CSV table of C-alpha atoms and ligand atoms in Angstrom, one decimal:
chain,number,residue,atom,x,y,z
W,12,UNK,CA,109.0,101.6,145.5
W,13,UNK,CA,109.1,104.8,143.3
W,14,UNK,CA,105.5,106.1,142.2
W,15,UNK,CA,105.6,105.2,138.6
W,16,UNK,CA,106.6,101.9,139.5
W,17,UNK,CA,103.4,101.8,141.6
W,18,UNK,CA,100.8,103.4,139.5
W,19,UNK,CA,100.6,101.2,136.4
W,20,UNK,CA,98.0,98.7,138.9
W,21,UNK,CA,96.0,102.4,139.0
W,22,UNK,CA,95.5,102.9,135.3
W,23,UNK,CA,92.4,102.5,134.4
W,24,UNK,CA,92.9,103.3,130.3
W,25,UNK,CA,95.7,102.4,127.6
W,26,UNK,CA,95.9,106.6,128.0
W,27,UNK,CA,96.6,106.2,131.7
W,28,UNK,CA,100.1,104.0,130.5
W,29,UNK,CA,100.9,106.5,128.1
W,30,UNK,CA,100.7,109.3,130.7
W,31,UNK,CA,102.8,107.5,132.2
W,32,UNK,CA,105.2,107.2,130.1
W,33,UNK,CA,105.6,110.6,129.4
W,34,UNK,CA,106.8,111.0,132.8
W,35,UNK,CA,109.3,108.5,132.8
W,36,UNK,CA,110.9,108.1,129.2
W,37,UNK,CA,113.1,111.1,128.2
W,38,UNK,CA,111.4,113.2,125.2
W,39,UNK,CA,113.3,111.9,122.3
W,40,UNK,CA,112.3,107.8,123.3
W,41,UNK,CA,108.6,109.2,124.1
W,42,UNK,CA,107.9,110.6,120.8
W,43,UNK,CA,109.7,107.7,119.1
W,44,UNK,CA,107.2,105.7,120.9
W,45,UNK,CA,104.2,108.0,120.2
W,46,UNK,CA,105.0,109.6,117.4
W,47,UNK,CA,104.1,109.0,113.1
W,48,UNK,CA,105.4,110.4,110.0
W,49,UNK,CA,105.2,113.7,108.7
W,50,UNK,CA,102.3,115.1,109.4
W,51,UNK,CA,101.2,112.0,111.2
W,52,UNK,CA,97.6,112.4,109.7
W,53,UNK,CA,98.0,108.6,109.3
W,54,UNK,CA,98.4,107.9,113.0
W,55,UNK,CA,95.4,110.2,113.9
W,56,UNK,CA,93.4,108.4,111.0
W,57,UNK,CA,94.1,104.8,112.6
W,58,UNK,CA,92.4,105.7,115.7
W,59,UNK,CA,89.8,108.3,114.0
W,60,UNK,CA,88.5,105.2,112.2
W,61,UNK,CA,87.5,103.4,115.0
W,62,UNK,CA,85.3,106.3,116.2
W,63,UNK,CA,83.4,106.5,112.8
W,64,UNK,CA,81.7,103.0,113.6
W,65,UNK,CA,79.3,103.2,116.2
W,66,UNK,CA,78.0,99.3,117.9
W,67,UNK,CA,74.4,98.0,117.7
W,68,UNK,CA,74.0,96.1,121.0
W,69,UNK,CA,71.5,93.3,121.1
W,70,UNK,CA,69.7,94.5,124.2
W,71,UNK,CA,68.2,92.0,127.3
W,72,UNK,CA,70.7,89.3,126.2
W,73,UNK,CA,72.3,88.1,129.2
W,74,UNK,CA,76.0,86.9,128.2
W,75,UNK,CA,77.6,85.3,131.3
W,76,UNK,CA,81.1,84.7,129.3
W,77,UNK,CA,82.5,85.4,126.6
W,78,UNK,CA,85.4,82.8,125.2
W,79,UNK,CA,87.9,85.0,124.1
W,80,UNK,CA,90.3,81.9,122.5
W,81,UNK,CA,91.2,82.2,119.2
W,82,UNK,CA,93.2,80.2,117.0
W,83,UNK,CA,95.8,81.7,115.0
W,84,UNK,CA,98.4,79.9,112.7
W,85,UNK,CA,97.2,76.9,114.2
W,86,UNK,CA,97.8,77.8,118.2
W,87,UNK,CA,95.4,78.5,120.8
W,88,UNK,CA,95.7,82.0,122.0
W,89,UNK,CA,93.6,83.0,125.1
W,90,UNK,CA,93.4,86.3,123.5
W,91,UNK,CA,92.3,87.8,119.7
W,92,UNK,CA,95.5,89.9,120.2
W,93,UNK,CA,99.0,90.0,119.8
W,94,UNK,CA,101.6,92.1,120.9
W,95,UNK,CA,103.1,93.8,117.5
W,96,UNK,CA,107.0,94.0,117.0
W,97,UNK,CA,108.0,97.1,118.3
W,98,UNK,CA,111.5,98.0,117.7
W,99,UNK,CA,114.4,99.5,120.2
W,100,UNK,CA,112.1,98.5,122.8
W,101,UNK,CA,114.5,97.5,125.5
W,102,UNK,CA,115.7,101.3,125.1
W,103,UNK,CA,112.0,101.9,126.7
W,104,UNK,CA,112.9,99.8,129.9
W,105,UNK,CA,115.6,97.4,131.0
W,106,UNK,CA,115.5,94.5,128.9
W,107,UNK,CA,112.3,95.7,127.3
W,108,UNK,CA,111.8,93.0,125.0
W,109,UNK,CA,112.0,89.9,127.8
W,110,UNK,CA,108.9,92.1,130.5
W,111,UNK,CA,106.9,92.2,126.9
W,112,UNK,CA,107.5,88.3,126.1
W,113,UNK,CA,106.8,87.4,129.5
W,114,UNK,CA,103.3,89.7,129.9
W,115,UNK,CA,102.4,87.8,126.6
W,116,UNK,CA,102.7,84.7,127.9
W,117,UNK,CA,101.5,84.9,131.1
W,118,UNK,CA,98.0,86.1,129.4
W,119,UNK,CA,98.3,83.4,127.1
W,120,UNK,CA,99.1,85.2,123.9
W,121,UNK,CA,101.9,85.6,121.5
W,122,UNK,CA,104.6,88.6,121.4
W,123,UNK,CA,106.1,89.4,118.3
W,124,UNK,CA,110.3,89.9,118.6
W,125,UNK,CA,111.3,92.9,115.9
W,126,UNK,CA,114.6,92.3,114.2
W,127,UNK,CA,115.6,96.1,115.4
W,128,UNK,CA,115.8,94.5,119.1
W,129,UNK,CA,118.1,95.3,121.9
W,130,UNK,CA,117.7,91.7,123.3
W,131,UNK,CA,119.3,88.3,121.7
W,132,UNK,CA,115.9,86.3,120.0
W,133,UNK,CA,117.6,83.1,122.2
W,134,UNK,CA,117.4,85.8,125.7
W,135,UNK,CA,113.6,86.1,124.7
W,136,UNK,CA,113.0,82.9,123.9
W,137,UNK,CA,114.7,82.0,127.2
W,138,UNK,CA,112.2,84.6,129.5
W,139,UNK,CA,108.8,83.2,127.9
W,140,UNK,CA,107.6,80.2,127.3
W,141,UNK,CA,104.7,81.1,125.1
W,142,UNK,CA,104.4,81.4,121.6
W,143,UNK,CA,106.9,84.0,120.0
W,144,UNK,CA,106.9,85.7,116.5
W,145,UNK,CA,110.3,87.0,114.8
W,146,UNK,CA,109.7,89.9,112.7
W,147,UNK,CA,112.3,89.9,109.8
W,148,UNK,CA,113.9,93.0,108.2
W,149,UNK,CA,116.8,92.1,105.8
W,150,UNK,CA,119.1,94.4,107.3
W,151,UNK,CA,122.5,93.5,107.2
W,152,UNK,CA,121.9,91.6,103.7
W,153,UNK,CA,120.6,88.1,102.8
W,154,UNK,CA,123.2,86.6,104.8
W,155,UNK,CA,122.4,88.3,107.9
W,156,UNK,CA,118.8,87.7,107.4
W,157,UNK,CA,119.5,83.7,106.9
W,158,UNK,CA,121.7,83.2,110.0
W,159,UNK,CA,118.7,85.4,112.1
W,160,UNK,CA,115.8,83.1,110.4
W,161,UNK,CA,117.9,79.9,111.4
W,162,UNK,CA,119.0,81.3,114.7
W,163,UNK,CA,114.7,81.8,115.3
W,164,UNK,CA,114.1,78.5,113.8
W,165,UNK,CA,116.4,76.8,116.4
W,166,UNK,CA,115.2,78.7,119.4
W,167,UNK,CA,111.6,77.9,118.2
W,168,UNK,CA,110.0,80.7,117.3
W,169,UNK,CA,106.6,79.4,115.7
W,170,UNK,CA,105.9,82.2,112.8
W,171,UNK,CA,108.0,84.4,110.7
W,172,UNK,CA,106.3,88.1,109.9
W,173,UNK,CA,108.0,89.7,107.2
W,174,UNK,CA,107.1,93.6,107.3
W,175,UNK,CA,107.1,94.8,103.5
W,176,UNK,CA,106.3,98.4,104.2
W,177,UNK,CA,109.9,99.5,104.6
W,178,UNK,CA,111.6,99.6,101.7
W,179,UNK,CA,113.1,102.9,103.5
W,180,UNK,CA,112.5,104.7,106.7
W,181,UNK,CA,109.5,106.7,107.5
W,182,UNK,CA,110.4,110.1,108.1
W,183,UNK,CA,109.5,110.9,111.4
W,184,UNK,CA,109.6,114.6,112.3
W,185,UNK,CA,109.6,114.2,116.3
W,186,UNK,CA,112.5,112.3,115.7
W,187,UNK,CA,114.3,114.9,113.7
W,188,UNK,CA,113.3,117.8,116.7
W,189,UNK,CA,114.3,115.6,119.0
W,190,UNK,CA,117.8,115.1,117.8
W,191,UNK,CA,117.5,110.9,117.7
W,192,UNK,CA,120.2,110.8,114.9
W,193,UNK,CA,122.9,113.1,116.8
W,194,UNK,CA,122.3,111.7,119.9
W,195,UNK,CA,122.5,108.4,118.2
W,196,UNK,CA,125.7,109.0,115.8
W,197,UNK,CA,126.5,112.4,116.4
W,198,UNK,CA,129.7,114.2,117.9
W,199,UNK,CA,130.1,115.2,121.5
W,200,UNK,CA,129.3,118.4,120.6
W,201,UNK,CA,125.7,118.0,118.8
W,202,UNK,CA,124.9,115.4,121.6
W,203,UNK,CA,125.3,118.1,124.4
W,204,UNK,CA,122.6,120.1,122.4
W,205,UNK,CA,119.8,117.4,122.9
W,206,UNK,CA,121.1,116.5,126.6
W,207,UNK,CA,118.8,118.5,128.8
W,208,UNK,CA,115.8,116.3,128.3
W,209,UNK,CA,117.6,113.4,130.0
W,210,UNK,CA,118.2,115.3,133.6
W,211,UNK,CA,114.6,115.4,134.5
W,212,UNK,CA,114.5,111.5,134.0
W,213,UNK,CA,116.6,110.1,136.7
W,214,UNK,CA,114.9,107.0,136.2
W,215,UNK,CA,115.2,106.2,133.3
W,216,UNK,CA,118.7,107.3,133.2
W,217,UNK,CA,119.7,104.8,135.7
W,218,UNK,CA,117.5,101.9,134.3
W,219,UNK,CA,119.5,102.6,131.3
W,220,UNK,CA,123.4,102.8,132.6
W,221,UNK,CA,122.5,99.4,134.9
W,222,UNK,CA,121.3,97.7,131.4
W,223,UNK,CA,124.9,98.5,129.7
W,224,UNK,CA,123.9,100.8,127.7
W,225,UNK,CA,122.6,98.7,125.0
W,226,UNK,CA,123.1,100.3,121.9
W,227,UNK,CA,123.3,97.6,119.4
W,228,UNK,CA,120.8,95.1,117.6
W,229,UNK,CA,122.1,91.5,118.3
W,230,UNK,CA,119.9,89.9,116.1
W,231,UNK,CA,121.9,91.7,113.2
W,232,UNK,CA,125.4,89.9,113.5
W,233,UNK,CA,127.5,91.9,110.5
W,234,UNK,CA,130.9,90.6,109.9
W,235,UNK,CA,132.3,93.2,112.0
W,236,UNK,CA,129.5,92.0,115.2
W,237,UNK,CA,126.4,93.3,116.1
W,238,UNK,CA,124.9,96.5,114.0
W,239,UNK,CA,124.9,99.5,116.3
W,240,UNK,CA,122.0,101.8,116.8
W,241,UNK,CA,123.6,104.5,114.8
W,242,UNK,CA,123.8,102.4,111.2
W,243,UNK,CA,120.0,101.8,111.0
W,244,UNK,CA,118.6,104.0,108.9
W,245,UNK,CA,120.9,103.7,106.0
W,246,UNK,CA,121.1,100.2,106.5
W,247,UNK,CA,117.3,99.5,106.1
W,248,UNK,CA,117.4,101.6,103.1
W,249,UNK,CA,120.0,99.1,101.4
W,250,UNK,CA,117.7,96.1,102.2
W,251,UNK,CA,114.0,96.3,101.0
W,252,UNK,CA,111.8,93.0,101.0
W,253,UNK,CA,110.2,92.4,97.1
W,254,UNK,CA,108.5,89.9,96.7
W,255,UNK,CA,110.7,87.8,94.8
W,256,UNK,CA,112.5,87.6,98.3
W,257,UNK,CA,110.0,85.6,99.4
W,258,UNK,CA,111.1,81.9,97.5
W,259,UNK,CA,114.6,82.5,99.6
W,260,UNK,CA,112.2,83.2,102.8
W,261,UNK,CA,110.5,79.9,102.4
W,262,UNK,CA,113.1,77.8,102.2
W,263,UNK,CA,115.1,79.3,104.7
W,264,UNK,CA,112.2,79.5,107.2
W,265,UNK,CA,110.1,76.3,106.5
W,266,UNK,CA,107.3,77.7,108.6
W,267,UNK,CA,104.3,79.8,108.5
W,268,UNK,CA,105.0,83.5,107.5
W,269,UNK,CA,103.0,86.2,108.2
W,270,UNK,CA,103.0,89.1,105.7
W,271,UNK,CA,102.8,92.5,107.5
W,272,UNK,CA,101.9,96.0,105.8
W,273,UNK,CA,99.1,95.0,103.3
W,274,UNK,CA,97.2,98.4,102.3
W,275,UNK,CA,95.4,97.0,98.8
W,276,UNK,CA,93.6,93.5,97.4
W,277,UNK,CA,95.8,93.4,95.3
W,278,UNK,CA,98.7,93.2,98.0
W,279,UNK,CA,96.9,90.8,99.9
W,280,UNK,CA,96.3,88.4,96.8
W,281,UNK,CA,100.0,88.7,96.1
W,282,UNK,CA,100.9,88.0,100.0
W,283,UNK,CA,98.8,84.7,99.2
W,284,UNK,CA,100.1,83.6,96.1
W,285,UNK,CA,104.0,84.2,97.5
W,286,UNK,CA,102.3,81.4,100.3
W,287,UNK,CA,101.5,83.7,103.4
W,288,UNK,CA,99.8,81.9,106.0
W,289,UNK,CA,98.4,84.9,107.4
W,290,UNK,CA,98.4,88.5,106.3
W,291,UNK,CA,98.6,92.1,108.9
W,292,UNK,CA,96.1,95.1,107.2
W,293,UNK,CA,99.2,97.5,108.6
W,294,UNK,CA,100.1,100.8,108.1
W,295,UNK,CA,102.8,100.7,110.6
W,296,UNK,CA,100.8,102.2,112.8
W,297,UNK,CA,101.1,105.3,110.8
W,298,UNK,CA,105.0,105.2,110.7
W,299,UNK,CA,105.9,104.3,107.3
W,300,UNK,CA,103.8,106.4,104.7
W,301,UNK,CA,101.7,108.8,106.0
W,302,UNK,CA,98.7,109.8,103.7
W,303,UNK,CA,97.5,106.4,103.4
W,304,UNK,CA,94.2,105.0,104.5
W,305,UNK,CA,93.6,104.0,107.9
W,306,UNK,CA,93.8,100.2,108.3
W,307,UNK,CA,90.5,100.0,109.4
W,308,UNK,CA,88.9,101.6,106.5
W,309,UNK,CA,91.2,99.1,104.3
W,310,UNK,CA,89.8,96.0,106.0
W,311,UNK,CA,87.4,95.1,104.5
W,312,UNK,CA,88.4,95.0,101.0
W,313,UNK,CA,91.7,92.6,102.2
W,314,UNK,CA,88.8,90.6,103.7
W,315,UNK,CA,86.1,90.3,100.9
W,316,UNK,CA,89.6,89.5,98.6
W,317,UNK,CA,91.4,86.5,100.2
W,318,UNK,CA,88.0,85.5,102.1
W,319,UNK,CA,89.0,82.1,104.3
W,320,UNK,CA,92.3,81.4,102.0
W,321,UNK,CA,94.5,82.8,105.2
W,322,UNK,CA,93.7,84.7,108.4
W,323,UNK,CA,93.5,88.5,108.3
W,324,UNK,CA,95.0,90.2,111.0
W,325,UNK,CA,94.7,94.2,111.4
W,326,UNK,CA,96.6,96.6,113.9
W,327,UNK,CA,97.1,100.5,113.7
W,328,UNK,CA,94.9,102.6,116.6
W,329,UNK,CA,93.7,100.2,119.0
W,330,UNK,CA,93.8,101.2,122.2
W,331,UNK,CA,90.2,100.2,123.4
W,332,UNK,CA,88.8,96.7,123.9
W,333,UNK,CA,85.9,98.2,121.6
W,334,UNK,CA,88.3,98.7,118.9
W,335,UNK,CA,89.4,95.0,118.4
W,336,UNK,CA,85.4,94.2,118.7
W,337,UNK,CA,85.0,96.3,115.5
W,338,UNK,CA,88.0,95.3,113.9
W,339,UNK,CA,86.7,91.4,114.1
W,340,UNK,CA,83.4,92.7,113.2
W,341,UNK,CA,84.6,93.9,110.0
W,342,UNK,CA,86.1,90.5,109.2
W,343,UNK,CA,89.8,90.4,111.5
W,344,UNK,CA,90.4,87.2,112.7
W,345,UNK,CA,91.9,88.7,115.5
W,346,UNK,CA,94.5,92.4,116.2
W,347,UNK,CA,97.9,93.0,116.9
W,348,UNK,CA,98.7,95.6,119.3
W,349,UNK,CA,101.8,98.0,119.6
W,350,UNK,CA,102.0,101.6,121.4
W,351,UNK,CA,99.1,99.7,123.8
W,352,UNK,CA,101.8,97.6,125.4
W,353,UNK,CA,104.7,99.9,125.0
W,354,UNK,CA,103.6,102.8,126.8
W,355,UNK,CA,102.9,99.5,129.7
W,356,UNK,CA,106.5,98.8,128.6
W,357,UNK,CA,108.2,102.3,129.2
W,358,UNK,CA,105.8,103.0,131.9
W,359,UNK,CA,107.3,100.1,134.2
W,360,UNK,CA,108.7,97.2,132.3
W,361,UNK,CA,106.2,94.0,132.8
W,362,UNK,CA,103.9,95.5,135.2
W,363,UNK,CA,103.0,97.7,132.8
W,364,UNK,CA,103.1,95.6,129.7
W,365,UNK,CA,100.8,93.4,131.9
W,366,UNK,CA,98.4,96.3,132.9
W,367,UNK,CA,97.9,97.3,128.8
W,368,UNK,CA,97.2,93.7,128.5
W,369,UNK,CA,94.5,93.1,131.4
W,370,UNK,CA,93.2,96.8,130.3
W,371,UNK,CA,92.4,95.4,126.5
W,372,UNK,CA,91.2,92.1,127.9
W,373,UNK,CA,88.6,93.6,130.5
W,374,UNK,CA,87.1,95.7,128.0
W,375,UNK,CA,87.0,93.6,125.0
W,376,UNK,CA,84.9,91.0,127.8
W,377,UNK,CA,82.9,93.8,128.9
W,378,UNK,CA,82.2,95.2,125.2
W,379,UNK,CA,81.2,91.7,124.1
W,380,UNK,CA,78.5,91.5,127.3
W,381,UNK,CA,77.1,94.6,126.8
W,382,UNK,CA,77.1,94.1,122.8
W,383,UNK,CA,75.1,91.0,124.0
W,384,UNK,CA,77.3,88.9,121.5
W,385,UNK,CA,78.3,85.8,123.6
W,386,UNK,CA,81.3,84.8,121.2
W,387,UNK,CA,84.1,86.4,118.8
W,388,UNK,CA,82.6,84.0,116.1
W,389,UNK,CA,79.1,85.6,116.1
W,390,UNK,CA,80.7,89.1,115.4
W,391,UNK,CA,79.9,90.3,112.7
W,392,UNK,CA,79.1,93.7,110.5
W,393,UNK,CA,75.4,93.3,111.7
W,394,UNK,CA,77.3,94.8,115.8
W,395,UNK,CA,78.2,97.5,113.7
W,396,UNK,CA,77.2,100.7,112.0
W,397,UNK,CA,79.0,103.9,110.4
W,398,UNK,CA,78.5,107.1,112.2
W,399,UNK,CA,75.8,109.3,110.9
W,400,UNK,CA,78.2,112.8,109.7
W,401,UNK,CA,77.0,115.4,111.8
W,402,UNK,CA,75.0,118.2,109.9
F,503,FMN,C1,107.9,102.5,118.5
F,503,FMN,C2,107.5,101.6,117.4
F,503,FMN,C3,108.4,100.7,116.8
F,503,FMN,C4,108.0,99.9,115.8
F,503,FMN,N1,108.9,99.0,115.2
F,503,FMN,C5,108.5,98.1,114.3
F,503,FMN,C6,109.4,97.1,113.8
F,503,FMN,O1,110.6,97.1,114.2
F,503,FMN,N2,109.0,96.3,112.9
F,503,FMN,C7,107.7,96.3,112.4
F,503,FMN,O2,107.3,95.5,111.6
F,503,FMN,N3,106.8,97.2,112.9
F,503,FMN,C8,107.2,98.1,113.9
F,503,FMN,N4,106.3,98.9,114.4
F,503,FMN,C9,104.9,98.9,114.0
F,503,FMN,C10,104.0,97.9,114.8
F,503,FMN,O3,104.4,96.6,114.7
F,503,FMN,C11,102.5,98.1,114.5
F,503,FMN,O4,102.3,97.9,113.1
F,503,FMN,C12,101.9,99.4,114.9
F,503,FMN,O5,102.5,99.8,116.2
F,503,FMN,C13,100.4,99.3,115.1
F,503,FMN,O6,99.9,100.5,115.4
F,503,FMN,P1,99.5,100.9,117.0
F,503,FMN,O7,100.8,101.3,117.6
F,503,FMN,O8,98.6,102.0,116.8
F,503,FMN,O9,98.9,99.7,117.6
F,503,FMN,C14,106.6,99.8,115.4
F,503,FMN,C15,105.7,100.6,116.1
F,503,FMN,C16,106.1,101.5,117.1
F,503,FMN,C17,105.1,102.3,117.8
């Protein structure tokens, strides 16, 4: 066995995996992964936020265990987490998308499928037997997005999450340097330009040729077959979510839908009214538009606005089991997760997505019995405190 197929069981940190994957994953898939938009002072906000609240430990509380269940959209998760759609993921590893279902169930949580997958939702379904999310985009056109909904619907996917912070790409500027769109669409000749970052990756190289070369989204069935990788961008410009999508949504899904990439109140009473079931405090992880609050600093107004009417779920920045313990503290039922398990992903397929998982979990139990707080529940803003600015 090769060393980086090895070393995930030595991480220690969600940093560890992404070291990791830096040494596997040619440049133009790492920054993809690792990367925000523009000046991605977003994506350094998300995870800046979490070190401007400092914990208040109860001290000489002994906490044997801590119950980390939590019930969301009515199932019992072992974990307050989730693993967050994260698209082009089997590009990241060998059928990507089926190591991430399978590390979610075998800890007992959900994964969330993206619509821009490389992996059929029904090959997914097939691989886990725990809870799965599909993650709609209407790319392709209403059409495309109803014969997806049903095909999630039959294959029992249990909650819908429609992202509404797309209405066009994020401009990502690694992606730019790194020629994704050439090497994506381009000629032979601006290919050849970007192909020297692929011969120090042997590995990934040959995980990619023995997968086919997948370079299509299945889940997006035009008339003319699946949409290749190269169409993307222009197609999600063409197909923005409003909310008077949302009637169509419904009735085509019948389920509970989750809306993702709420900044303001105001979004968040809208997401109710349209009849969310739960709503994601999102940024995109810093993806979409960057200049824009980090989600935990948005939190708590999306809490103190829908209060119990549906669950508030947050993600951007985590990467520490002492982030999701501030993120419940400030009213989050419980977090999704993305580069966190996709740096485990591109590391070394489910070992790694495994490892990001066990890392969270460990720390969140450890967090919680040093915090002296014996139970999810009992968090609450009295854990929590915001950093003194130094002088
Ligand atoms: C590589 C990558 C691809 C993503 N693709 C999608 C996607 O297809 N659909 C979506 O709703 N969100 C997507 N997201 C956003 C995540 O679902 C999530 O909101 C974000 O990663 C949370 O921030 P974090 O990475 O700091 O945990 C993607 C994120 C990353 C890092």
């Amino acid at each position: 066995m090769s060393d980086w197929q090895l070393a995930p069981h030595r991480t220690v940190c969600i940093e560890d995996l992404r070291q990791l994957a830096t040494r596997r994953l040619p440049r133009v898939l790492f920054d993809y992964i690792d990367g925000g938009a523009e000046g991605e002072r977003t994506l350094a906000q998300n995870t800046r936020a979490f070190e401007e609240i400092v914990l208040r430990p109860r001290s000489a509380v002994s906490v044997q265990s801590v119950d980390l269940h939590t019930n969301i959209l009515g199932h019992q998760l072992n974990l307050p987490f989730v693993l967050a759609p994260v698209g082009s993921t089997r590009l990241f590893f060998p059928r990507g998308e089926q190591c991430a279902a399978r590390a979610a169930t075998s800890a007992g949580t959900a994964y969330t499928l993206s619509t821009l997958s490389g992996t059929t939702l029904e090959e997914v379904r097939q691989s886990a037997s725990g809870p799965l999310w599909y993650q709609l985009y209407l790319v392709g056109g209403r059409e495309v997005a109803q014969s997806a909904i049903a095909r999630a619907r039959a294959a029992g996917y249990t909650a819908l999450v429609v992202t509404i912070d797309t209405p066009v790409s994020g401009f990502r500027e690694r992606d730019a340097r790194n020629g994704m769109q050439p090497l994506s669409s381009g000629s032979l000749g601006e290919r050849l330009r970007f192909l020297p970052q692929f011969v120090t990756k042997p590995s990934w190289v040959s995980g990619f040729i023995m997968d086919g070369r997948p370079m299509t989204f299945p889940n997006i069935v035009l008339p003319t077959g699946p949409m290749p990788y190269a169409d993307v961008g222009a197609a999600l410009a063409q197909s923005a979510v409003t909310w008077n999508d949302f009637r169509w949504i419904h009735e085509a899904w019948q389920g509970p839908i989750v809306v993702k990439g709420v900044h303001t109140a105001a979004d968040a009473y809208r997401a109710v009214e349209e009849g969310a079931a739960a709503i994601v405090v999102s940024n995109h992880g810093g993806r979409q538009l960057d200049g824009v609050a980090a989600t935990l600093h948005v939190l708590p107004e999306v809490v103190a606005a829908v209060g119990d009417r549906v669950q508030v779920l947050m993600d951007g920045g985590i990467r520490r089991g002492s982030d999701i313990v501030k993120a419940m503290a400030l009213g989050a039922k419980a977090v999704l997760v993305g580069r966190a398990y996709a740096y485990g992903v591109a590391a070394a397929g489910e070992p790694g997505a495994r490892r990001a998982i066990d890392i969270l979990r460990t720390d969140l139990m450890r967090t919680m019995a040093l915090l002296g707080c014996p139970s999810l529940a009992e968090l609450d803003e009295s854990y929590i405190t915001r950093r003194t600015p130094s002088p």
